[in-house]
PDB file of C-alpha atoms in Angstrom:
ATOM      1  CA  MET A   1     -50.570 -14.358  60.357  1.00  0.00           C
ATOM      2  CA  GLU A   2     -53.456 -14.163  57.873  1.00  0.00           C
ATOM      3  CA  SER A   3     -51.172 -15.567  55.164  1.00  0.00           C
ATOM      4  CA  VAL A   4     -50.559 -18.636  57.319  1.00  0.00           C
ATOM      5  CA  LYS A   5     -54.327 -19.018  57.767  1.00  0.00           C
ATOM      6  CA  ILE A   6     -54.781 -18.934  53.986  1.00  0.00           C
ATOM      7  CA  VAL A   7     -52.139 -21.611  53.436  1.00  0.00           C
ATOM      8  CA  LEU A   8     -53.676 -23.754  56.198  1.00  0.00           C
ATOM      9  CA  LEU A   9     -57.142 -23.243  54.677  1.00  0.00           C
ATOM     10  CA  ALA A  10     -55.837 -24.451  51.312  1.00  0.00           C
ATOM     11  CA  LEU A  11     -54.178 -27.455  52.980  1.00  0.00           C
ATOM     12  CA  LEU A  12     -57.344 -28.346  54.883  1.00  0.00           C
ATOM     13  CA  ALA A  13     -59.518 -27.908  51.791  1.00  0.00           C
ATOM     14  CA  ALA A  14     -57.211 -30.115  49.717  1.00  0.00           C
ATOM     15  CA  VAL A  15     -57.099 -32.857  52.355  1.00  0.00           C
ATOM     16  CA  CYS A  16     -60.887 -32.787  52.818  1.00  0.00           C
ATOM     17  CA  TYR A  17     -61.373 -32.975  49.062  1.00  0.00           C
ATOM     18  CA  GLY A  18     -58.797 -35.782  48.767  1.00  0.00           C
ATOM     19  CA  VAL A  19     -60.457 -37.852  51.487  1.00  0.00           C
ATOM     20  CA  LEU A  20     -63.945 -37.398  50.017  1.00  0.00           C
ATOM     21  CA  HIS A  21     -62.703 -38.077  46.473  1.00  0.00           C
ATOM     22  CA  ASP A  22     -60.941 -41.228  47.629  1.00  0.00           C
ATOM     23  CA  GLN A  23     -63.989 -42.389  49.604  1.00  0.00           C
ATOM     24  CA  VAL A  24     -65.768 -42.543  46.247  1.00  0.00           C
ATOM     25  CA  THR A  25     -62.965 -43.917  44.077  1.00  0.00           C
ATOM     26  CA  VAL A  26     -61.927 -46.625  46.553  1.00  0.00           C
ATOM     27  CA  ARG A  27     -65.426 -48.030  46.232  1.00  0.00           C
ATOM     28  CA  VAL A  28     -65.171 -48.010  42.453  1.00  0.00           C
ATOM     29  CA  CYS A  29     -61.865 -49.908  42.484  1.00  0.00           C
ATOM     30  CA  VAL A  30     -60.056 -50.810  45.696  1.00  0.00           C
ATOM     31  CA  GLU A  31     -57.198 -52.231  43.591  1.00  0.00           C
ATOM     32  CA  TYR A  32     -56.327 -48.692  42.529  1.00  0.00           C
ATOM     33  CA  PHE A  33     -55.201 -48.212  46.140  1.00  0.00           C
ATOM     34  CA  THR A  34     -53.959 -51.710  47.005  1.00  0.00           C
ATOM     35  CA  VAL A  35     -52.131 -52.482  43.746  1.00  0.00           C
ATOM     36  CA  GLY A  36     -51.681 -49.058  42.166  1.00  0.00           C
ATOM     37  CA  HIS A  37     -50.054 -47.500  45.238  1.00  0.00           C
ATOM     38  CA  PRO A  38     -47.156 -48.599  47.432  1.00  0.00           C
ATOM     39  CA  PRO A  39     -48.192 -50.383  50.645  1.00  0.00           C
ATOM     40  CA  VAL A  40     -47.895 -47.361  52.956  1.00  0.00           C
ATOM     41  CA  PHE A  41     -50.907 -48.312  55.073  1.00  0.00           C
ATOM     42  CA  ALA A  42     -51.271 -51.728  56.664  1.00  0.00           C
ATOM     43  CA  ALA A  43     -54.968 -51.797  55.847  1.00  0.00           C
ATOM     44  CA  ASN A  44     -57.254 -53.244  53.223  1.00  0.00           C
ATOM     45  CA  ASP A  45     -60.385 -51.575  54.591  1.00  0.00           C
ATOM     46  CA  PRO A  46     -61.650 -49.188  51.875  1.00  0.00           C
ATOM     47  CA  THR A  47     -62.592 -46.438  54.330  1.00  0.00           C
ATOM     48  CA  LEU A  48     -59.181 -46.468  56.002  1.00  0.00           C
ATOM     49  CA  LEU A  49     -57.369 -46.583  52.660  1.00  0.00           C
ATOM     50  CA  ALA A  50     -59.349 -43.564  51.458  1.00  0.00           C
ATOM     51  CA  LEU A  51     -58.688 -41.642  54.671  1.00  0.00           C
ATOM     52  CA  GLY A  52     -54.971 -42.335  54.506  1.00  0.00           C
ATOM     53  CA  TRP A  53     -54.404 -41.829  50.807  1.00  0.00           C
ATOM     54  CA  GLY A  54     -56.788 -38.885  50.631  1.00  0.00           C
ATOM     55  CA  ALA A  55     -54.633 -37.023  53.134  1.00  0.00           C
ATOM     56  CA  VAL A  56     -51.226 -38.192  51.893  1.00  0.00           C
ATOM     57  CA  ALA A  57     -51.961 -37.579  48.224  1.00  0.00           C
ATOM     58  CA  ALA A  58     -53.610 -34.169  48.646  1.00  0.00           C
ATOM     59  CA  TRP A  59     -51.894 -32.172  51.397  1.00  0.00           C
ATOM     60  CA  TRP A  60     -49.010 -31.088  49.185  1.00  0.00           C
ATOM     61  CA  VAL A  61     -51.428 -29.862  46.501  1.00  0.00           C
ATOM     62  CA  GLY A  62     -52.989 -27.600  49.119  1.00  0.00           C
ATOM     63  CA  GLY A  63     -49.557 -26.322  50.066  1.00  0.00           C
ATOM     64  CA  LEU A  64     -48.480 -25.714  46.488  1.00  0.00           C
ATOM     65  CA  LEU A  65     -51.676 -23.792  45.767  1.00  0.00           C
ATOM     66  CA  GLY A  66     -51.981 -22.175  49.200  1.00  0.00           C
ATOM     67  CA  VAL A  67     -48.682 -20.300  49.100  1.00  0.00           C
ATOM     68  CA  PRO A  68     -49.345 -18.458  45.815  1.00  0.00           C
ATOM     69  CA  LEU A  69     -52.950 -17.874  46.899  1.00  0.00           C
ATOM     70  CA  ALA A  70     -51.737 -16.268  50.132  1.00  0.00           C
ATOM     71  CA  LEU A  71     -49.364 -14.075  48.121  1.00  0.00           C
ATOM     72  CA  CYS A  72     -52.141 -13.048  45.725  1.00  0.00           C
ATOM     73  CA  ALA A  73     -54.439 -12.270  48.658  1.00  0.00           C
ATOM     74  CA  ARG A  74     -51.968 -10.366  50.845  1.00  0.00           C
ATOM     75  CA  LEU A  75     -48.927  -9.081  48.917  1.00  0.00           C
ATOM     76  CA  GLY A  76     -48.523  -5.404  48.094  1.00  0.00           C
ATOM     77  CA  SER A  77     -50.518  -2.280  48.854  1.00  0.00           C
ATOM     78  CA  ARG A  78     -53.881  -3.367  47.427  1.00  0.00           C
ATOM     79  CA  PRO A  79     -56.665  -4.136  49.927  1.00  0.00           C
ATOM     80  CA  LYS A  80     -55.887  -7.471  51.510  1.00  0.00           C
ATOM     81  CA  LEU A  81     -58.228 -10.444  51.582  1.00  0.00           C
ATOM     82  CA  THR A  82     -58.674 -12.746  54.552  1.00  0.00           C
ATOM     83  CA  ALA A  83     -58.922 -16.520  54.647  1.00  0.00           C
ATOM     84  CA  GLY A  84     -62.647 -16.149  55.279  1.00  0.00           C
ATOM     85  CA  GLN A  85     -63.036 -14.167  52.063  1.00  0.00           C
ATOM     86  CA  LEU A  86     -61.494 -17.061  50.133  1.00  0.00           C
ATOM     87  CA  LEU A  87     -63.881 -19.761  51.376  1.00  0.00           C
ATOM     88  CA  VAL A  88     -66.346 -19.372  48.497  1.00  0.00           C
ATOM     89  CA  PRO A  89     -63.719 -19.257  45.711  1.00  0.00           C
ATOM     90  CA  ILE A  90     -62.013 -22.345  47.148  1.00  0.00           C
ATOM     91  CA  GLY A  91     -65.367 -24.121  47.490  1.00  0.00           C
ATOM     92  CA  VAL A  92     -66.216 -23.336  43.876  1.00  0.00           C
ATOM     93  CA  GLN A  93     -62.782 -24.576  42.834  1.00  0.00           C
ATOM     94  CA  LEU A  94     -63.266 -27.889  44.637  1.00  0.00           C
ATOM     95  CA  ALA A  95     -66.702 -28.336  43.084  1.00  0.00           C
ATOM     96  CA  ALA A  96     -65.142 -27.789  39.650  1.00  0.00           C
ATOM     97  CA  VAL A  97     -62.377 -30.299  40.422  1.00  0.00           C
ATOM     98  CA  ALA A  98     -65.001 -32.852  41.471  1.00  0.00           C
ATOM     99  CA  ALA A  99     -66.938 -32.275  38.244  1.00  0.00           C
ATOM    100  CA  PHE A 100     -63.816 -32.710  36.103  1.00  0.00           C
ATOM    101  CA  ALA A 101     -62.832 -35.852  38.030  1.00  0.00           C
ATOM    102  CA  LEU A 102     -66.303 -37.331  37.624  1.00  0.00           C
ATOM    103  CA  ALA A 103     -66.364 -36.583  33.897  1.00  0.00           C
ATOM    104  CA  ALA A 104     -62.888 -38.050  33.418  1.00  0.00           C
ATOM    105  CA  GLY A 105     -63.753 -41.149  35.438  1.00  0.00           C
ATOM    106  CA  ILE A 106     -66.835 -41.741  33.297  1.00  0.00           C
ATOM    107  CA  ALA A 107     -64.835 -41.128  30.115  1.00  0.00           C
ATOM    108  CA  GLY A 108     -62.083 -43.490  31.277  1.00  0.00           C
ATOM    109  CA  TYR A 109     -64.638 -46.146  32.107  1.00  0.00           C
ATOM    110  CA  ALA A 110     -66.316 -45.795  28.701  1.00  0.00           C
ATOM    111  CA  ALA A 111     -63.007 -45.800  26.817  1.00  0.00           C
ATOM    112  CA  ALA A 112     -61.789 -48.884  28.685  1.00  0.00           C
ATOM    113  CA  LYS A 113     -65.121 -50.673  28.274  1.00  0.00           C
ATOM    114  CA  MET A 114     -64.886 -50.130  24.481  1.00  0.00           C
ATOM    115  CA  GLY A 115     -61.274 -51.333  24.471  1.00  0.00           C
ATOM    116  CA  ALA A 116     -59.916 -47.956  23.359  1.00  0.00           C
ATOM    117  CA  VAL A 117     -57.564 -47.880  26.373  1.00  0.00           C
ATOM    118  CA  VAL A 118     -56.069 -50.806  28.245  1.00  0.00           C
ATOM    119  CA  LEU A 119     -53.795 -51.377  31.195  1.00  0.00           C
ATOM    120  CA  ILE A 120     -50.251 -52.334  30.272  1.00  0.00           C
ATOM    121  CA  GLY A 121     -47.113 -53.356  32.085  1.00  0.00           C
ATOM    122  CA  GLU A 122     -47.032 -54.225  35.762  1.00  0.00           C
ATOM    123  CA  TRP A 123     -50.535 -52.924  36.464  1.00  0.00           C
ATOM    124  CA  ALA A 124     -52.007 -55.123  33.738  1.00  0.00           C
ATOM    125  CA  ALA A 125     -50.299 -58.126  35.296  1.00  0.00           C
ATOM    126  CA  ARG A 126     -51.175 -57.325  38.928  1.00  0.00           C
ATOM    127  CA  VAL A 127     -54.736 -56.020  38.605  1.00  0.00           C
ATOM    128  CA  PRO A 128     -57.297 -58.799  38.045  1.00  0.00           C
ATOM    129  CA  ARG A 129     -58.468 -58.645  34.428  1.00  0.00           C
ATOM    130  CA  GLU A 130     -62.115 -58.161  35.405  1.00  0.00           C
ATOM    131  CA  ARG A 131     -61.062 -55.005  37.354  1.00  0.00           C
ATOM    132  CA  HIS A 132     -59.112 -53.303  34.533  1.00  0.00           C
ATOM    133  CA  VAL A 133     -62.021 -51.113  33.387  1.00  0.00           C
ATOM    134  CA  VAL A 134     -62.780 -49.711  36.842  1.00  0.00           C
ATOM    135  CA  PHE A 135     -59.059 -49.312  37.580  1.00  0.00           C
ATOM    136  CA  ILE A 136     -58.774 -47.130  34.472  1.00  0.00           C
ATOM    137  CA  ALA A 137     -61.843 -45.153  35.572  1.00  0.00           C
ATOM    138  CA  ASP A 138     -60.133 -44.407  38.894  1.00  0.00           C
ATOM    139  CA  LEU A 139     -56.850 -43.622  37.171  1.00  0.00           C
ATOM    140  CA  TRP A 140     -58.508 -41.076  34.888  1.00  0.00           C
ATOM    141  CA  ALA A 141     -60.535 -39.551  37.734  1.00  0.00           C
ATOM    142  CA  HIS A 142     -57.418 -39.062  39.839  1.00  0.00           C
ATOM    143  CA  GLY A 143     -55.388 -37.650  36.960  1.00  0.00           C
ATOM    144  CA  ALA A 144     -58.158 -35.202  36.133  1.00  0.00           C
ATOM    145  CA  ALA A 145     -58.434 -34.155  39.774  1.00  0.00           C
ATOM    146  CA  TYR A 146     -54.739 -33.247  39.923  1.00  0.00           C
ATOM    147  CA  ALA A 147     -54.724 -31.480  36.551  1.00  0.00           C
ATOM    148  CA  SER A 148     -57.926 -29.549  37.177  1.00  0.00           C
ATOM    149  CA  ALA A 149     -56.807 -28.618  40.705  1.00  0.00           C
ATOM    150  CA  ALA A 150     -53.678 -27.036  39.244  1.00  0.00           C
ATOM    151  CA  ILE A 151     -55.592 -25.132  36.570  1.00  0.00           C
ATOM    152  CA  THR A 152     -58.457 -24.009  38.804  1.00  0.00           C
ATOM    153  CA  GLY A 153     -56.010 -23.185  41.598  1.00  0.00           C
ATOM    154  CA  LEU A 154     -54.198 -20.786  39.289  1.00  0.00           C
ATOM    155  CA  ALA A 155     -57.578 -19.366  38.264  1.00  0.00           C
ATOM    156  CA  VAL A 156     -58.473 -18.727  41.924  1.00  0.00           C
ATOM    157  CA  CYS A 157     -55.126 -16.967  42.368  1.00  0.00           C
ATOM    158  CA  GLY A 158     -55.785 -14.773  39.329  1.00  0.00           C
ATOM    159  CA  GLN A 159     -59.351 -14.058  40.437  1.00  0.00           C
ATOM    160  CA  THR A 160     -58.090 -13.163  43.923  1.00  0.00           C
ATOM    161  CA  TRP A 161     -55.533 -10.709  42.537  1.00  0.00           C
ATOM    162  CA  ALA A 162     -58.140  -9.163  40.220  1.00  0.00           C
ATOM    163  CA  ARG A 163     -60.623  -8.874  43.099  1.00  0.00           C
ATOM    164  CA  ARG A 164     -58.069  -6.923  45.102  1.00  0.00           C
ATOM    165  CA  GLY A 165     -57.555  -4.623  42.120  1.00  0.00           C
ATOM    166  CA  ARG A 166     -61.305  -3.960  41.919  1.00  0.00           C
ATOM    167  CA  LEU A 167     -61.403  -3.219  45.648  1.00  0.00           C
ATOM    168  CA  ALA A 168     -58.513  -0.761  45.255  1.00  0.00           C
ATOM    169  CA  ARG A 169     -60.269   1.059  42.395  1.00  0.00           C
ATOM    170  CA  GLU A 170     -63.496   1.257  44.410  1.00  0.00           C
ATOM    171  CA  ARG A 171     -61.643   2.839  47.319  1.00  0.00           C
ATOM    172  CA  THR A 172     -59.938   5.466  45.168  1.00  0.00           C
ATOM    173  CA  GLY A 173     -63.193   6.102  43.323  1.00  0.00           C
TER     174      GLY A 173
END
């Protein structure tokens, strides 16, 4: 049962992060959600778009990271960790993801502003020209969030497994 709690914790954490992340990025460039995504939600309100897309785009990340995290926390004979013991590592992970996303969004904005990167194809045609720079900022922020979530998620899994090893050594003295 504790393994299920860990997976659900990871899902909830991912969805909460996704909603908060999207509450910021939708205000940078609403077109990222209205043009850059399929019309899943019959809404143009930025808050509703961020709520919907934050959940839809993040739940599966929580599941993909939650299952291996539950295995690393519970599998085998080492002392087992609970969902509550993973709150801080997951919180630190999400803070790191936010920092990477912010840095990438700023870098994307700067690169687009200088003309080093541009929108091409259908997005270039559908996004108003004066919104290209902020669209790229959102695009980079979202890409960095996914990439850094994968990397930091694996790091949390490794740290969790190592923590259990330390606990086992402490018990055997």
